[in-house]
XYZ file of C-alpha atoms in Angstrom:
451
model
C 15.619 -9.145 18.737
C 18.159 -8.312 16.063
C 17.308 -8.620 12.376
C 18.768 -12.014 11.362
C 20.841 -11.844 8.210
C 22.824 -14.485 6.343
C 26.600 -14.399 6.928
C 28.592 -12.022 4.714
C 29.571 -13.261 1.272
C 31.321 -11.873 -1.763
C 28.284 -9.612 -2.188
C 28.763 -7.952 1.207
C 28.547 -4.177 1.232
C 28.356 -4.092 -2.543
C 26.995 -0.805 -3.856
C 23.790 -0.992 -5.878
C 23.173 1.361 -8.772
C 19.828 2.551 -10.104
C 18.766 2.519 -13.727
C 15.658 4.163 -15.087
C 13.679 2.100 -17.550
C 12.934 4.485 -20.360
C 9.307 5.043 -21.182
C 8.078 3.184 -18.086
C 8.834 5.542 -15.222
C 10.430 2.575 -13.482
C 13.540 2.194 -11.396
C 15.190 -1.004 -10.282
C 18.104 -1.604 -7.932
C 20.457 -4.331 -9.065
C 24.062 -5.418 -8.801
C 24.617 -6.130 -12.483
C 23.227 -4.740 -15.770
C 19.600 -5.647 -16.373
C 17.955 -5.991 -19.784
C 16.110 -2.727 -20.364
C 14.313 -3.728 -23.536
C 10.828 -2.291 -23.907
C 7.999 -4.302 -22.368
C 5.059 -3.055 -24.406
C 1.531 -4.368 -24.081
C -1.853 -3.368 -25.506
C -2.698 -1.245 -22.467
C 0.511 0.775 -22.751
C 0.013 1.323 -26.491
C -3.572 2.493 -26.084
C -2.463 5.048 -23.519
C 0.390 6.427 -25.645
C -0.784 6.032 -29.231
C -1.423 9.770 -29.582
C 2.076 10.727 -28.626
C 3.287 10.976 -32.217
C 5.448 7.875 -32.045
C 5.894 5.981 -35.308
C 6.801 2.707 -33.579
C 4.921 -0.363 -34.822
C 2.054 -1.064 -32.369
C 1.751 -4.506 -30.807
C -0.568 -7.050 -32.420
C -3.262 -6.649 -29.759
C -3.380 -2.894 -30.268
C -3.543 -3.283 -34.075
C -6.529 -5.606 -33.694
C -8.326 -2.974 -31.588
C -7.618 -0.291 -34.201
C -8.715 -2.549 -37.088
C -11.897 -3.520 -35.243
C -12.767 0.160 -34.820
C -12.421 0.798 -38.602
C -14.461 -2.219 -39.650
C -17.484 -1.661 -37.421
C -20.311 -0.211 -39.505
C -23.120 -0.341 -36.949
C -24.722 2.604 -35.106
C -22.333 4.532 -32.861
C -23.607 3.227 -29.508
C -23.349 -0.416 -30.602
C -19.955 0.181 -32.157
C -18.647 1.747 -28.958
C -19.864 -1.170 -26.845
C -18.288 -3.721 -29.164
C -15.010 -1.856 -29.329
C -14.781 -1.425 -25.577
C -15.666 -5.075 -25.057
C -12.928 -6.181 -27.447
C -10.406 -3.812 -25.842
C -11.259 -5.075 -22.358
C -10.845 -8.672 -23.478
C -7.476 -7.855 -25.013
C -6.224 -6.039 -21.930
C -7.390 -8.930 -19.748
C -5.541 -11.340 -22.006
C -2.454 -9.124 -21.931
C -2.589 -9.164 -18.128
C -2.560 -12.963 -17.949
C 0.614 -13.640 -15.928
C 3.454 -15.352 -17.707
C 5.256 -18.259 -16.088
C 8.042 -17.003 -13.845
C 11.526 -17.338 -15.351
C 13.602 -15.453 -12.792
C 17.402 -15.671 -12.985
C 18.820 -17.868 -10.224
C 20.686 -15.013 -8.593
C 17.728 -12.683 -7.957
C 14.056 -12.274 -7.061
C 12.340 -9.377 -8.802
C 9.244 -7.646 -7.377
C 6.867 -5.201 -9.057
C 5.427 -2.241 -7.168
C 2.888 0.256 -8.518
C 2.927 3.194 -6.117
C 2.266 6.927 -6.017
C 5.634 8.678 -6.168
C 4.230 11.940 -7.545
C 0.950 13.771 -7.151
C -1.001 14.486 -3.945
C -0.072 11.120 -2.380
C 3.511 11.085 -3.645
C 5.069 11.850 -0.272
C 3.229 8.952 1.347
C 4.062 6.480 -1.413
C 7.671 7.603 -1.557
C 8.167 7.082 2.172
C 6.644 3.597 2.085
C 8.678 2.589 -0.964
C 11.893 3.907 0.538
C 11.278 2.045 3.796
C 10.968 -1.252 1.907
C 13.987 -0.528 -0.245
C 16.359 0.123 2.663
C 15.349 -3.243 4.097
C 16.028 -5.082 0.830
C 19.299 -3.185 0.420
C 20.389 -4.299 3.889
C 19.767 -7.980 3.193
C 21.279 -7.736 -0.306
C 24.452 -6.284 1.206
C 24.855 -9.548 3.108
C 24.304 -11.888 0.176
C 20.528 -11.779 -0.173
C 18.093 -14.501 0.902
C 19.329 -18.039 0.310
C 21.870 -16.559 -2.101
C 19.367 -14.474 -4.085
C 19.231 -10.677 -4.183
C 15.823 -8.985 -4.018
C 15.211 -6.334 -6.697
C 12.326 -3.901 -6.226
C 11.051 -2.442 -9.502
C 8.769 0.526 -8.872
C 6.471 2.297 -11.317
C 4.833 5.588 -10.438
C 1.043 5.624 -10.827
C 0.429 9.078 -9.328
C -2.450 7.513 -7.342
C -4.366 7.066 -10.595
C -6.313 3.853 -11.247
C -5.711 3.798 -15.003
C -1.960 4.225 -14.620
C -1.859 1.627 -11.869
C -3.661 -0.943 -14.044
C -1.212 -0.239 -16.873
C 1.703 -0.724 -14.483
C 0.392 -3.973 -13.074
C -0.531 -5.290 -16.520
C 3.079 -4.637 -17.538
C 4.405 -6.464 -14.492
C 2.170 -9.469 -15.135
C 3.407 -9.616 -18.711
C 7.037 -9.702 -17.594
C 8.214 -13.277 -16.883
C 10.985 -11.926 -14.662
C 8.507 -10.577 -12.070
C 8.055 -13.014 -9.191
C 5.394 -11.114 -7.209
C 3.568 -7.829 -6.748
C 4.682 -6.021 -3.619
C 3.174 -3.239 -1.473
C 1.030 -1.674 -4.214
C -0.743 1.404 -2.922
C -4.328 2.571 -2.550
C -7.767 0.988 -2.208
C -9.078 1.951 -5.701
C -5.898 0.681 -7.339
C -5.966 -2.595 -5.396
C -9.641 -3.158 -6.218
C -8.784 -2.745 -9.918
C -5.800 -5.099 -9.666
C -7.546 -8.011 -7.965
C -9.419 -9.260 -11.080
C -6.097 -9.336 -12.950
C -4.535 -11.801 -10.505
C -7.610 -13.845 -9.576
C -7.128 -17.577 -10.267
C -3.366 -17.102 -10.695
C -0.369 -18.027 -8.546
C 1.078 -14.480 -8.544
C 1.662 -13.398 -4.923
C 0.130 -9.988 -4.110
C 2.100 -9.204 -0.973
C 1.208 -6.478 1.559
C -1.102 -4.238 -0.517
C -1.382 -0.828 1.150
C -5.033 -0.581 2.185
C -7.101 -1.244 5.263
C -10.285 -1.749 3.243
C -12.364 -4.903 3.387
C -12.483 -4.907 -0.423
C -8.697 -5.421 -0.439
C -9.146 -8.591 1.637
C -10.944 -11.164 -0.533
C -11.668 -14.355 1.354
C -11.320 -16.523 -1.766
C -7.870 -15.396 -2.985
C -5.008 -17.214 -1.301
C -2.420 -15.215 -3.254
C -3.421 -11.924 -1.558
C -1.395 -11.499 1.635
C -2.346 -8.492 3.758
C -0.246 -7.328 6.686
C -1.565 -4.015 8.032
C -4.575 -4.008 10.360
C -7.879 -3.128 8.685
C -9.740 0.174 8.897
C -12.427 -1.611 10.904
C -9.816 -2.666 13.479
C -8.522 0.907 13.723
C -12.042 2.224 14.239
C -12.762 -0.380 16.903
C -9.644 0.689 18.813
C -10.614 4.370 18.632
C -14.195 3.795 19.807
C -13.008 1.447 22.539
C -10.754 4.232 23.795
C -13.644 6.719 23.805
C -15.735 4.321 25.863
C -12.843 3.711 28.272
C -12.378 7.420 29.036
C -16.101 7.994 29.466
C -16.989 9.801 26.230
C -20.649 9.189 25.344
C -21.740 11.667 22.662
C -19.825 10.964 19.462
C -20.115 12.607 16.033
C -18.890 11.064 12.793
C -17.525 12.814 9.717
C -16.626 10.711 6.690
C -15.489 11.112 3.119
C -17.928 10.540 0.261
C -16.097 7.524 -1.175
C -15.746 3.818 -0.448
C -13.142 4.441 2.259
C -15.372 6.933 4.074
C -18.438 4.722 3.876
C -16.502 1.738 5.218
C -15.283 3.819 8.167
C -18.839 5.018 8.809
C -20.227 1.480 8.837
C -17.462 0.240 11.148
C -17.877 3.223 13.489
C -21.634 2.831 13.788
C -21.210 -0.860 14.640
C -18.548 -0.093 17.259
C -20.655 2.691 18.790
C -23.545 0.260 19.245
C -21.292 -2.410 20.778
C -19.843 0.042 23.287
C -23.210 1.644 24.087
C -22.223 5.152 22.964
C -24.517 7.728 21.365
C -24.125 8.893 17.767
C -25.197 12.537 17.776
C -24.362 13.586 14.195
C -23.052 12.329 10.861
C -21.528 14.657 8.255
C -20.170 13.929 4.786
C -17.279 15.683 3.002
C -16.745 15.482 -0.764
C -13.352 14.438 -2.119
C -12.590 18.011 -3.215
C -13.329 19.268 0.340
C -15.689 21.928 -1.049
C -18.218 21.287 1.729
C -15.792 20.791 4.624
C -16.947 24.029 6.239
C -20.594 22.975 6.119
C -19.730 19.593 7.589
C -17.830 21.256 10.428
C -20.790 23.522 11.149
C -23.171 20.538 11.311
C -20.858 18.701 13.705
C -20.367 21.728 15.952
C -24.111 22.336 16.142
C -24.663 18.802 17.499
C -22.359 19.579 20.452
C -20.519 16.205 20.614
C -17.923 15.256 23.190
C -15.645 13.821 20.480
C -15.495 13.456 16.690
C -14.361 10.381 14.785
C -12.754 11.576 11.538
C -13.000 9.212 8.566
C -11.189 11.469 6.095
C -7.954 11.340 4.098
C -5.957 13.922 2.157
C -7.304 17.439 1.545
C -10.707 16.835 3.211
C -8.838 16.087 6.453
C -6.953 19.387 6.621
C -9.962 21.419 5.432
C -12.309 19.896 7.989
C -9.819 20.210 10.861
C -9.165 23.868 10.046
C -12.911 24.574 9.920
C -13.887 22.724 13.092
C -11.032 24.287 15.055
C -12.440 27.735 14.251
C -15.833 26.684 15.617
C -14.835 24.405 18.525
C -11.128 24.763 19.195
C -10.878 22.264 22.055
C -13.145 19.565 20.601
C -11.348 16.167 20.733
C -10.732 14.711 17.273
C -9.847 11.083 16.510
C -8.477 10.085 13.087
C -7.206 6.964 11.297
C -3.650 6.204 10.210
C -4.276 7.237 6.585
C -4.699 10.832 7.789
C -1.474 10.889 9.799
C 0.815 12.577 7.270
C -1.798 15.152 6.287
C -2.335 16.093 9.932
C 1.396 16.235 10.666
C 1.814 18.844 7.920
C -0.635 21.102 9.806
C 1.955 21.413 12.577
C 0.734 23.124 15.738
C -2.769 23.455 14.257
C -3.162 19.691 14.673
C -1.951 19.559 18.271
C -4.010 17.267 20.465
C -5.528 15.167 17.672
C -5.433 11.440 18.418
C -4.453 9.160 15.520
C -4.561 5.370 15.353
C -1.395 3.810 13.905
C -0.832 0.318 12.496
C 2.924 0.197 13.193
C 4.906 1.369 16.229
C 6.188 4.896 16.673
C 9.210 5.103 14.299
C 11.317 6.751 17.007
C 10.557 4.203 19.736
C 14.002 2.627 20.040
C 12.752 0.412 22.848
C 11.309 -1.846 20.130
C 13.786 -4.084 18.322
C 12.249 -3.838 14.843
C 12.292 -0.041 15.111
C 15.995 -0.089 15.967
C 16.638 -2.317 12.946
C 14.617 0.041 10.767
C 16.447 3.150 11.964
C 19.818 1.509 11.367
C 18.868 0.603 7.792
C 17.193 3.988 7.224
C 20.276 5.979 8.194
C 22.612 3.579 6.381
C 20.607 4.299 3.228
C 21.554 7.977 3.450
C 17.968 9.207 3.795
C 17.670 12.909 4.474
C 13.967 12.630 5.344
C 12.886 11.934 8.887
C 11.747 8.360 9.534
C 7.959 8.076 9.477
C 5.230 5.578 10.264
C 4.808 4.902 6.542
C 8.522 4.295 6.019
C 8.498 1.866 8.937
C 5.443 0.133 7.473
C 7.277 -0.358 4.179
C 10.242 -1.779 6.078
C 8.051 -4.196 8.048
C 6.345 -5.363 4.862
C 9.766 -6.095 3.356
C 10.777 -8.028 6.475
C 7.640 -10.142 6.121
C 8.451 -10.896 2.485
C 12.032 -11.805 3.374
C 10.873 -14.281 6.021
C 8.468 -16.000 3.618
C 11.192 -16.193 0.952
C 13.689 -17.584 3.477
C 11.279 -20.426 4.246
C 11.172 -21.383 0.548
C 14.749 -22.652 0.618
C 17.103 -22.417 -2.348
C 14.521 -23.156 -5.066
C 11.634 -20.735 -4.593
C 8.515 -20.931 -6.746
C 5.378 -18.862 -6.551
C 3.503 -21.853 -5.139
C 5.969 -22.691 -2.402
C 6.278 -18.990 -1.565
C 2.521 -18.832 -0.910
C 2.755 -22.001 1.172
C 5.665 -20.515 3.115
C 3.876 -17.213 3.730
C 0.766 -18.949 5.072
C 3.005 -20.995 7.372
C 4.053 -17.824 9.229
C 2.290 -18.022 12.595
C 2.937 -15.751 15.562
C 6.315 -14.760 14.117
C 7.993 -11.969 16.095
C 9.931 -9.441 14.040
C 11.047 -7.830 17.272
C 8.053 -6.173 18.904
C 5.778 -6.643 15.882
C 4.066 -9.979 15.304
C 3.022 -11.526 11.989
C 0.363 -14.205 11.878
C -0.941 -15.187 8.441
C -4.129 -16.956 9.436
C -6.509 -17.164 6.469
C -7.402 -15.254 3.275
C -9.480 -12.175 4.017
C -7.620 -11.356 7.209
C -4.539 -9.364 8.173
C -1.238 -10.769 9.416
C -1.009 -7.939 11.949
C -3.537 -6.785 14.520
C -1.258 -4.042 15.786
C -3.099 -0.765 16.440
C -1.925 1.877 18.896
C -3.052 5.404 19.599
C -0.732 8.359 19.161
C -1.230 12.072 19.683
C 0.065 14.961 17.617
C 2.260 17.330 19.585
C 4.134 20.513 18.746
C 5.424 20.811 15.225
C 3.216 17.953 14.038
C 5.303 15.321 15.812
C 3.652 12.151 17.047
C 3.908 10.845 20.599
C 2.294 7.991 22.491
């Protein structure tokens, strides 16, 4: 199935330039100059007020500063009052403004890690979405409107992400939040958009906490961590593995994986022989590996991400080189970097193999990826970003020529069993995922994935 695009117009094959919004770490692709005036809010001022700038602070920030000078109560009470006032002001600053988008474009806000330890992952996902939007923009956009993706780097830091999203919500030109990254960041963003009409499209997390059942404006696409775990445990049961050990990270992600794994192990009548925990700094990865090896399991389910993944794998391979390891999609890039050291590790994936040209949506992705002049190899995360963009485009197409936030949400929830070309979207109800796609891959030589 080919990617349907509107017929060429005067915008066809038009080159899009990139401007950097000074002081915001933001870039936006557009076909005409965009107003780059500062978009300052109380949160941004509070985070930069020690920088030596002499610029007049916004009213909200001046109130916070004045409140701090006037309080003459004991320190603990003063701190509580000040923080309470600051929180109220930031919440007020985050109240979304009515959308006033120019007729010729739809602007999206994305807070994503482009630097830091998760920068490679965030960059790949962002780039995958951007090549999709660029492709449709080159053919006149959607119903005559270009899609502009404005990204702000949060370095996978909650505070920076909240500042970014608060800025987006205070900008009347932003139509929706798109593909924001990371469970902690999404958890912090949800209160800011609760009881609003701002679409929060395809947040990057498989966590249950990112899937509120009472927020119709949150539209998840990727399968959940629980669904990935179920697929992995089902596979273990199918091939006759009985004795399973679990290693998980000491954070909300790791605990969610542990809970899902223990439930799946009971359902499939397997035996849990050991559970080990790894801290976020991986300082105890060696001890966890030793505890797992001592239990002599037939397979290990790995609920780790980032540095703990590589540290644990390196340690367990020294103790039990041939022990089968099964990991979730969030660990895929970390494991691939290990190269031959990760050979044989099975990884669940929530999108198809990005080199599987037998699938139509993958062919579309590869065409757009190479047309965008990307030097990096296509990855699962880049394909996921592309698929998320395709989902947004379809919902926007269904809005007709006069999109609003409300009719966009209605259009998105009307997407049922929609085939992108080997990848189905089905927006059923809040709290769920539009995709149930999970497949198992294995890491081969050089860290390359294969089915």
